[in-house]
Structure formats: C-alpha cells, structure tokens
Amino acid sequence: MNYKHFFRRVKAKAKKPGYPQFKKKDVNDSFALREPTKFAVTGRQLRIERLKTRIAMRQPLRFTGQTKQATISKQAGRFYVSILVETEDYNPHTPDQPSVGVDFGIKHLATLSTGAVIPANQQLKKHLKRLKRRQRNLSRKQQGSRRRAKAKLRVTRLHQRIKNQRQAVLHELSDHLTRTYQVITIEDLNVTGMTKNRRLARAIADAGLGELWRQIEYKAQWRGVTIIIADRWFPSSKTCHACGQIHDMPQSQRTLVCDCGHVMDRDLNAAKNLDQYGRDALRRDLKRTEESGKTGSPALALTT
C-alpha cells in the first residue's frame, strides 16, 4: 500500500490523516494505466495490455497528440475511459466581450448583468418521485439476492442520470461565460453555510453552485479570463444600481423599488452591481500599479 499521501497529511497536521485502504467493490471502481506502452488508441478502438480483444469506444479521441495515461472506471454499470493527451491543437476561444456580473440563485440558476437569465436546473426535484419509488423497491429486496442487485443498479443509474443532466447545464453555462467575457465578477458564496438551512438545503445542493464555481475558475485559467470575487458582505441585492441607495430587502421581495424612481428585478439589479464592482476593482488595481511604478512600492494584485 502507498503511504505517500498519508504522511503528507500527517506533515500538514491534519486532524484525521486517514490510513490508506484497499479498494472496495462497487466504490469508485477504476484503475489507471500510467505508461503509454500499456495501451493504445486507434480510431474508436482501445487496446489494453494483456487483453486479447480490442474495446470499442463510443467516439474517437477529440485531440491529436501523444497519449500519456488512460483511466478506466465503472459508473452505474457502464464503463468509461478517460485518456490524457499531450496536444497543441487546443483552441481556448479567447473571449471578446469586456465584463459581466453574475448573480447566482435558486429561483434562477444565474442572472447576468446583460439581462440574460438561466433558469433553475432542479433535476433532483424533477426525478424525486421516481427516485423514492426505486429506493422503496430496493429496501424490500433480500440482502445478497440477485433481485436486490438489479434494484440497486436501477437506483444508481437514476442518480447517474440526474448527475449527468446537472453537469451538462453547469458546463454549458461556465463554458459560455469564460468563452464570452474577459472579466467575470461573482459573489463569495458560503455554500456550506447555505445548505444548513433545512428549507433550502435540497434546492441549493440540486443547483450545484459549488461545482459551477469550480468550473468557472479552472476554465478561466485556460482562457486567461479574470475572475473577481466580490466581498461576501457586499450588498449587491440591496443597493440601487441607479443611485447607490441601500434598501432593506427581505428574500420575499423580488423587485427593488427605489426613491429615485428606479424599478428593477432583484437579481438583475444585483448582477449589474456586481459588474460595476468588478470594473471599479480593476480600475483601483490599475491605479495602484501605476503609482507603484512611480514610487517603487510593490503593486497590489487582484486575487483571481
């Protein structure tokens, strides 16, 4: 067994470093081929060392280059292969629009400062009745029986379907944002704290806000996009975008009505305030950089 990561966690003084364990059946079933000589890909066929027959794949490799590693995994009764390729033909699609503010939510997955609204992606809520029915059917089966194995596979496949549908929407949104805008301003959401609300926990988990944030960050690094994270206590929803007046805005109030005559949807107003927050932050950073060049003091850089 490999104790490398165990000693790394001990050195980092982790509370529970966790001893390495052997793999368990039906739990993260996978294995990796880390030497290019142990596998080969020809068109839509995969050859694995010591395996007499070739494995047919659903699609060929998307990139041309030297294959480095292949990881074969089993999920919900189906097999997948993830192939690492060293390539130079990747097009990052450099964005051409200047900036955008993004307000995440439950009613709408995201509201952009441009006025675009991405509807909520509540896949778990959509399949909840079917999932409950399959789980009840599973609970009636005898432990260790073949019928229980089939019922368990049906539950697992439905979970996998929900996950895939959620991931498809999140990838589409994160890809659109990082392909289109050079600067993206988002809120510093406390997703862990939000899920402690028993009334909103399921909807927040179903939205996948933490995964969406992760996707935006790593895709922004690919394409050289600047990510500005607004302060957690920045009153984006309570501040009037037209005059800057701060209002008392409970969650039930979905429209901001200001004394200056400005009337706007709560989420759109927040997105526009976030976009302005990002623009102001970039100007302040540019000014500090210019002043540091004159005085010789170190420049303050934004966290991206």
CSV table of C-alpha atoms in Angstrom, one decimal:
chain,number,residue,atom,x,y,z
A,1,MET,CA,0.0,0.0,0.0
A,2,ASN,CA,1.1,3.6,-0.7
A,3,TYR,CA,1.6,5.7,2.4
A,4,LYS,CA,2.8,8.8,0.5
A,5,HIS,CA,-0.4,10.8,0.9
A,6,PHE,CA,-0.9,9.6,4.5
A,7,PHE,CA,2.5,11.1,5.5
A,8,ARG,CA,1.7,14.2,3.6
A,9,ARG,CA,-1.4,14.7,5.6
A,10,VAL,CA,0.4,13.9,8.9
A,11,LYS,CA,3.0,16.5,8.0
A,12,ALA,CA,0.3,19.1,7.3
A,13,LYS,CA,-1.1,18.3,10.8
A,14,ALA,CA,-4.5,17.1,9.6
A,15,LYS,CA,-6.9,16.2,12.4
A,16,LYS,CA,-7.7,12.9,10.7
A,17,PRO,CA,-4.9,11.9,8.3
A,18,GLY,CA,-6.6,8.6,7.4
A,19,TYR,CA,-4.7,5.4,6.8
A,20,PRO,CA,-4.7,4.1,3.2
A,21,GLN,CA,-7.3,1.4,2.5
A,22,PHE,CA,-7.8,-1.3,-0.1
A,23,LYS,CA,-10.4,-0.6,-2.7
A,24,LYS,CA,-13.9,-1.9,-2.1
A,25,LYS,CA,-16.2,-3.4,-4.6
A,26,ASP,CA,-18.7,-1.0,-6.2
A,27,VAL,CA,-17.0,2.0,-4.6
A,28,ASN,CA,-15.1,4.2,-7.1
A,29,ASP,CA,-14.3,1.2,-9.3
A,30,SER,CA,-11.4,2.3,-11.5
A,31,PHE,CA,-7.8,1.6,-12.5
A,32,ALA,CA,-5.2,3.6,-14.3
A,33,LEU,CA,-2.6,2.8,-17.0
A,34,ARG,CA,0.1,5.4,-16.5
A,35,GLU,CA,2.6,4.1,-19.1
A,36,PRO,CA,1.8,4.8,-22.8
A,37,THR,CA,3.1,1.4,-23.8
A,38,LYS,CA,0.3,-0.4,-21.8
A,39,PHE,CA,-2.5,0.9,-24.0
A,40,ALA,CA,-3.1,2.3,-27.5
A,41,VAL,CA,-6.0,4.1,-29.2
A,42,THR,CA,-6.7,3.5,-32.9
A,43,GLY,CA,-9.8,5.3,-34.2
A,44,ARG,CA,-12.6,4.2,-32.0
A,45,GLN,CA,-10.8,1.1,-30.6
A,46,LEU,CA,-8.8,0.8,-27.3
A,47,ARG,CA,-6.1,-1.8,-26.8
A,48,ILE,CA,-5.1,-2.7,-23.3
A,49,GLU,CA,-2.0,-4.7,-22.4
A,50,ARG,CA,-2.6,-8.4,-21.9
A,51,LEU,CA,-6.2,-8.1,-23.2
A,52,LYS,CA,-6.7,-10.2,-26.4
A,53,THR,CA,-9.6,-8.3,-27.8
A,54,ARG,CA,-9.9,-4.6,-28.5
A,55,ILE,CA,-12.5,-2.5,-26.8
A,56,ALA,CA,-14.9,-0.4,-28.9
A,57,MET,CA,-15.4,3.2,-27.8
A,58,ARG,CA,-18.4,5.4,-28.5
A,59,GLN,CA,-16.3,8.2,-30.0
A,60,PRO,CA,-12.7,8.7,-31.1
A,61,LEU,CA,-10.2,11.0,-29.4
A,62,ARG,CA,-11.1,14.7,-29.6
A,63,PHE,CA,-7.4,15.8,-29.7
A,64,THR,CA,-4.4,14.7,-31.6
A,65,GLY,CA,-1.1,14.2,-29.8
A,66,GLN,CA,0.8,11.8,-27.6
A,67,THR,CA,-1.4,9.7,-25.2
A,68,LYS,CA,0.1,9.7,-21.7
A,69,GLN,CA,-2.4,7.9,-19.4
A,70,ALA,CA,-5.7,6.1,-19.5
A,71,THR,CA,-8.1,5.7,-16.6
A,72,ILE,CA,-10.9,3.1,-16.9
A,73,SER,CA,-13.8,3.4,-14.5
A,74,LYS,CA,-17.2,1.8,-13.9
A,75,GLN,CA,-20.2,4.0,-13.1
A,76,ALA,CA,-23.7,2.8,-12.7
A,77,GLY,CA,-22.9,-0.4,-14.6
A,78,ARG,CA,-21.3,1.3,-17.5
A,79,PHE,CA,-17.6,1.6,-18.3
A,80,TYR,CA,-15.8,4.8,-19.2
A,81,VAL,CA,-12.2,5.6,-20.2
A,82,SER,CA,-10.5,9.0,-19.6
A,83,ILE,CA,-7.4,9.5,-21.7
A,84,LEU,CA,-4.7,12.1,-21.0
A,85,VAL,CA,-3.3,13.5,-24.3
A,86,GLU,CA,-0.4,15.9,-24.7
A,87,THR,CA,-1.5,18.2,-27.5
A,88,GLU,CA,-1.0,21.6,-29.1
A,89,ASP,CA,-4.2,21.8,-31.1
A,90,TYR,CA,-6.4,23.0,-28.3
A,91,ASN,CA,-8.3,26.3,-29.0
A,92,PRO,CA,-9.1,28.2,-25.8
A,93,HIS,CA,-11.6,30.5,-27.6
A,94,THR,CA,-10.4,33.9,-26.3
A,95,PRO,CA,-13.4,36.0,-25.1
A,96,ASP,CA,-14.2,39.2,-26.9
A,97,GLN,CA,-16.8,40.9,-24.5
A,98,PRO,CA,-15.4,43.2,-21.7
A,99,SER,CA,-17.1,42.2,-18.5
A,100,VAL,CA,-20.2,40.7,-16.8
A,101,GLY,CA,-21.6,40.4,-13.4
A,102,VAL,CA,-23.3,37.0,-12.4
A,103,ASP,CA,-25.8,36.6,-9.6
A,104,PHE,CA,-26.4,33.0,-8.6
A,105,GLY,CA,-29.6,31.9,-7.0
A,106,ILE,CA,-32.2,29.2,-6.6
A,107,LYS,CA,-35.2,30.5,-8.5
A,108,HIS,CA,-32.8,31.2,-11.4
A,109,LEU,CA,-29.5,29.4,-11.6
A,110,ALA,CA,-27.8,32.6,-12.8
A,111,THR,CA,-28.8,36.1,-13.8
A,112,LEU,CA,-26.3,38.1,-15.9
A,113,SER,CA,-25.8,41.9,-15.9
A,114,THR,CA,-26.7,41.8,-19.6
A,115,GLY,CA,-30.2,40.7,-18.8
A,116,ALA,CA,-29.8,37.1,-19.7
A,117,VAL,CA,-31.5,34.6,-17.2
A,118,ILE,CA,-30.5,31.0,-16.9
A,119,PRO,CA,-33.5,29.0,-15.4
A,120,ALA,CA,-33.0,26.8,-12.3
A,121,ASN,CA,-31.7,23.3,-13.0
A,122,GLN,CA,-33.6,21.3,-10.4
A,123,GLN,CA,-33.0,17.8,-11.8
A,124,LEU,CA,-33.3,16.1,-8.4
A,125,LYS,CA,-36.6,17.7,-7.7
A,126,LYS,CA,-37.8,16.6,-11.2
A,127,HIS,CA,-36.9,12.9,-10.6
A,128,LEU,CA,-37.6,12.8,-6.8
A,129,LYS,CA,-40.8,10.8,-7.0
A,130,ARG,CA,-39.2,8.2,-9.3
A,131,LEU,CA,-36.1,8.0,-7.1
A,132,LYS,CA,-38.3,7.4,-3.9
A,133,ARG,CA,-40.2,4.7,-5.7
A,134,ARG,CA,-37.0,2.9,-6.7
A,135,GLN,CA,-35.4,3.2,-3.3
A,136,ARG,CA,-38.5,1.8,-1.6
A,137,ASN,CA,-38.4,-1.1,-4.1
A,138,LEU,CA,-34.7,-1.7,-3.2
A,139,SER,CA,-35.4,-1.7,0.6
A,140,ARG,CA,-37.9,-4.6,0.2
A,141,LYS,CA,-35.3,-6.9,-1.5
A,142,GLN,CA,-33.4,-9.5,0.4
A,143,GLN,CA,-29.7,-8.8,1.2
A,144,GLY,CA,-27.3,-10.5,-1.1
A,145,SER,CA,-30.0,-11.5,-3.6
A,146,ARG,CA,-29.8,-11.0,-7.4
A,147,ARG,CA,-33.0,-9.0,-7.4
A,148,ARG,CA,-31.5,-6.6,-4.8
A,149,ALA,CA,-28.5,-6.2,-7.1
A,150,LYS,CA,-30.8,-5.3,-10.0
A,151,ALA,CA,-32.8,-2.9,-7.9
A,152,LYS,CA,-29.6,-1.2,-6.6
A,153,LEU,CA,-28.4,-0.8,-10.2
A,154,ARG,CA,-31.7,0.9,-11.2
A,155,VAL,CA,-31.3,3.4,-8.3
A,156,THR,CA,-27.6,4.0,-9.2
A,157,ARG,CA,-28.4,4.7,-12.8
A,158,LEU,CA,-31.1,7.2,-11.9
A,159,HIS,CA,-28.6,9.0,-9.7
A,160,GLN,CA,-26.1,9.0,-12.5
A,161,ARG,CA,-28.7,10.4,-14.9
A,162,ILE,CA,-29.5,13.2,-12.5
A,163,LYS,CA,-25.8,14.0,-12.1
A,164,ASN,CA,-25.2,14.0,-15.9
A,165,GLN,CA,-28.1,16.3,-16.6
A,166,ARG,CA,-26.9,18.7,-13.9
A,167,GLN,CA,-23.3,18.6,-15.1
A,168,ALA,CA,-24.4,19.3,-18.7
A,169,VAL,CA,-26.1,22.5,-17.7
A,170,LEU,CA,-23.3,23.7,-15.5
A,171,HIS,CA,-20.7,23.0,-18.2
A,172,GLU,CA,-22.7,24.9,-20.8
A,173,LEU,CA,-23.1,27.9,-18.5
A,174,SER,CA,-19.4,28.0,-17.4
A,175,ASP,CA,-18.2,27.5,-20.9
A,176,HIS,CA,-20.4,30.3,-22.2
A,177,LEU,CA,-19.2,32.8,-19.5
A,178,THR,CA,-15.5,32.0,-20.0
A,179,ARG,CA,-15.7,32.0,-23.8
A,180,THR,CA,-17.5,35.3,-24.0
A,181,TYR,CA,-16.3,37.7,-21.2
A,182,GLN,CA,-12.9,38.9,-20.3
A,183,VAL,CA,-13.8,39.8,-16.7
A,184,ILE,CA,-16.4,37.8,-14.6
A,185,THR,CA,-17.5,39.1,-11.2
A,186,ILE,CA,-19.2,36.7,-8.9
A,187,GLU,CA,-20.2,36.6,-5.2
A,188,ASP,CA,-18.3,34.9,-2.5
A,189,LEU,CA,-21.0,32.4,-1.6
A,190,ASN,CA,-20.9,30.4,1.6
A,191,VAL,CA,-22.4,27.2,0.0
A,192,THR,CA,-21.7,25.1,3.1
A,193,GLY,CA,-23.5,27.6,5.4
A,194,MET,CA,-26.4,27.9,3.0
A,195,THR,CA,-27.0,24.1,3.0
A,196,LYS,CA,-27.5,24.2,6.7
A,197,ASN,CA,-30.9,25.9,6.1
A,198,ARG,CA,-33.2,22.9,6.2
A,199,ARG,CA,-35.7,24.6,3.9
A,200,LEU,CA,-33.2,25.5,1.2
A,201,ALA,CA,-30.6,22.7,1.6
A,202,ARG,CA,-32.0,20.4,-1.1
A,203,ALA,CA,-32.6,23.2,-3.7
A,204,ILE,CA,-29.1,24.6,-3.1
A,205,ALA,CA,-27.5,21.2,-3.4
A,206,ASP,CA,-29.6,20.5,-6.5
A,207,ALA,CA,-28.4,23.7,-8.2
A,208,GLY,CA,-24.7,22.7,-7.9
A,209,LEU,CA,-23.4,26.2,-7.1
A,210,GLY,CA,-20.1,24.9,-5.7
A,211,GLU,CA,-19.4,22.8,-8.8
A,212,LEU,CA,-20.4,25.7,-11.1
A,213,TRP,CA,-17.9,28.0,-9.2
A,214,ARG,CA,-15.2,25.3,-9.6
A,215,GLN,CA,-15.8,25.0,-13.3
A,216,ILE,CA,-15.7,28.8,-13.9
A,217,GLU,CA,-12.4,29.1,-12.1
A,218,TYR,CA,-10.5,26.4,-13.9
A,219,LYS,CA,-11.9,27.3,-17.4
A,220,ALA,CA,-11.0,31.0,-16.7
A,221,GLN,CA,-7.4,29.9,-16.2
A,222,TRP,CA,-7.4,28.1,-19.6
A,223,ARG,CA,-8.6,31.2,-21.4
A,224,GLY,CA,-6.9,34.0,-19.5
A,225,VAL,CA,-10.1,35.3,-18.0
A,226,THR,CA,-10.0,37.5,-14.9
A,227,ILE,CA,-12.3,36.3,-12.0
A,228,ILE,CA,-13.2,38.9,-9.4
A,229,ILE,CA,-14.8,37.7,-6.3
A,230,ALA,CA,-17.0,40.3,-4.5
A,231,ASP,CA,-16.8,40.6,-0.8
A,232,ARG,CA,-19.3,38.2,1.0
A,233,TRP,CA,-20.9,41.2,2.7
A,234,PHE,CA,-21.2,43.4,-0.4
A,235,PRO,CA,-24.9,44.4,-0.5
A,236,SER,CA,-25.4,43.6,-4.2
A,237,SER,CA,-29.2,42.9,-3.9
A,238,LYS,CA,-29.9,45.8,-1.5
A,239,THR,CA,-28.1,48.6,-3.4
A,240,CYS,CA,-29.9,50.6,-6.0
A,241,HIS,CA,-27.9,50.4,-9.3
A,242,ALA,CA,-29.0,53.8,-10.4
A,243,CYS,CA,-28.3,56.0,-7.3
A,244,GLY,CA,-26.5,53.7,-4.8
A,245,GLN,CA,-29.1,53.9,-2.0
A,246,ILE,CA,-29.2,50.8,0.2
A,247,HIS,CA,-32.7,49.3,1.0
A,248,ASP,CA,-34.0,46.7,3.4
A,249,MET,CA,-34.7,43.8,1.0
A,250,PRO,CA,-36.1,40.6,2.6
A,251,GLN,CA,-35.9,37.4,0.5
A,252,SER,CA,-39.6,37.6,-0.3
A,253,GLN,CA,-39.2,40.9,-2.1
A,254,ARG,CA,-38.2,40.1,-5.7
A,255,THR,CA,-38.3,43.7,-7.1
A,256,LEU,CA,-36.3,46.7,-6.0
A,257,VAL,CA,-38.2,50.0,-5.9
A,258,CYS,CA,-36.1,53.0,-5.1
A,259,ASP,CA,-37.0,56.5,-4.1
A,260,CYS,CA,-35.2,57.8,-7.2
A,261,GLY,CA,-37.7,56.0,-9.4
A,262,HIS,CA,-35.5,53.1,-10.3
A,263,VAL,CA,-37.5,49.8,-10.5
A,264,MET,CA,-35.7,46.6,-11.4
A,265,ASP,CA,-35.8,42.8,-10.7
A,266,ARG,CA,-33.8,42.0,-7.6
A,267,ASP,CA,-31.4,39.5,-9.3
A,268,LEU,CA,-30.8,41.7,-12.3
A,269,ASN,CA,-30.0,44.7,-10.1
A,270,ALA,CA,-27.6,42.5,-8.1
A,271,ALA,CA,-25.9,41.3,-11.3
A,272,LYS,CA,-25.4,44.9,-12.5
A,273,ASN,CA,-24.0,45.9,-9.1
A,274,LEU,CA,-21.5,43.0,-9.3
A,275,ASP,CA,-20.4,44.0,-12.8
A,276,GLN,CA,-19.8,47.6,-11.5
A,277,TYR,CA,-17.9,46.2,-8.5
A,278,GLY,CA,-15.6,44.3,-10.9
A,279,ARG,CA,-15.0,47.3,-13.1
A,280,ASP,CA,-14.2,49.5,-10.0
A,281,ALA,CA,-11.8,46.8,-8.6
A,282,LEU,CA,-9.9,46.7,-11.9
A,283,ARG,CA,-9.6,50.5,-12.0
A,284,ARG,CA,-8.3,50.6,-8.4
A,285,ASP,CA,-5.8,47.8,-9.2
A,286,LEU,CA,-4.6,49.7,-12.3
A,287,LYS,CA,-4.1,52.9,-10.4
A,288,ARG,CA,-2.1,51.1,-7.6
A,289,THR,CA,0.1,49.5,-10.3
A,290,GLU,CA,0.8,52.9,-11.9
A,291,GLU,CA,1.5,54.5,-8.6
A,292,SER,CA,3.8,51.7,-7.5
A,293,GLY,CA,5.7,52.2,-10.8
A,294,LYS,CA,6.4,55.8,-9.9
A,295,THR,CA,7.2,55.3,-6.2
A,296,GLY,CA,8.8,51.9,-6.3
A,297,SER,CA,6.4,50.3,-3.9
A,298,PRO,CA,5.0,46.8,-4.6
A,299,ALA,CA,1.8,46.7,-6.6
A,300,LEU,CA,-1.4,45.2,-5.2
A,301,ALA,CA,-2.8,42.5,-7.4
A,302,LEU,CA,-6.3,41.1,-7.5
A,303,THR,CA,-7.0,37.6,-6.5
A,304,THR,CA,-8.1,35.6,-9.5
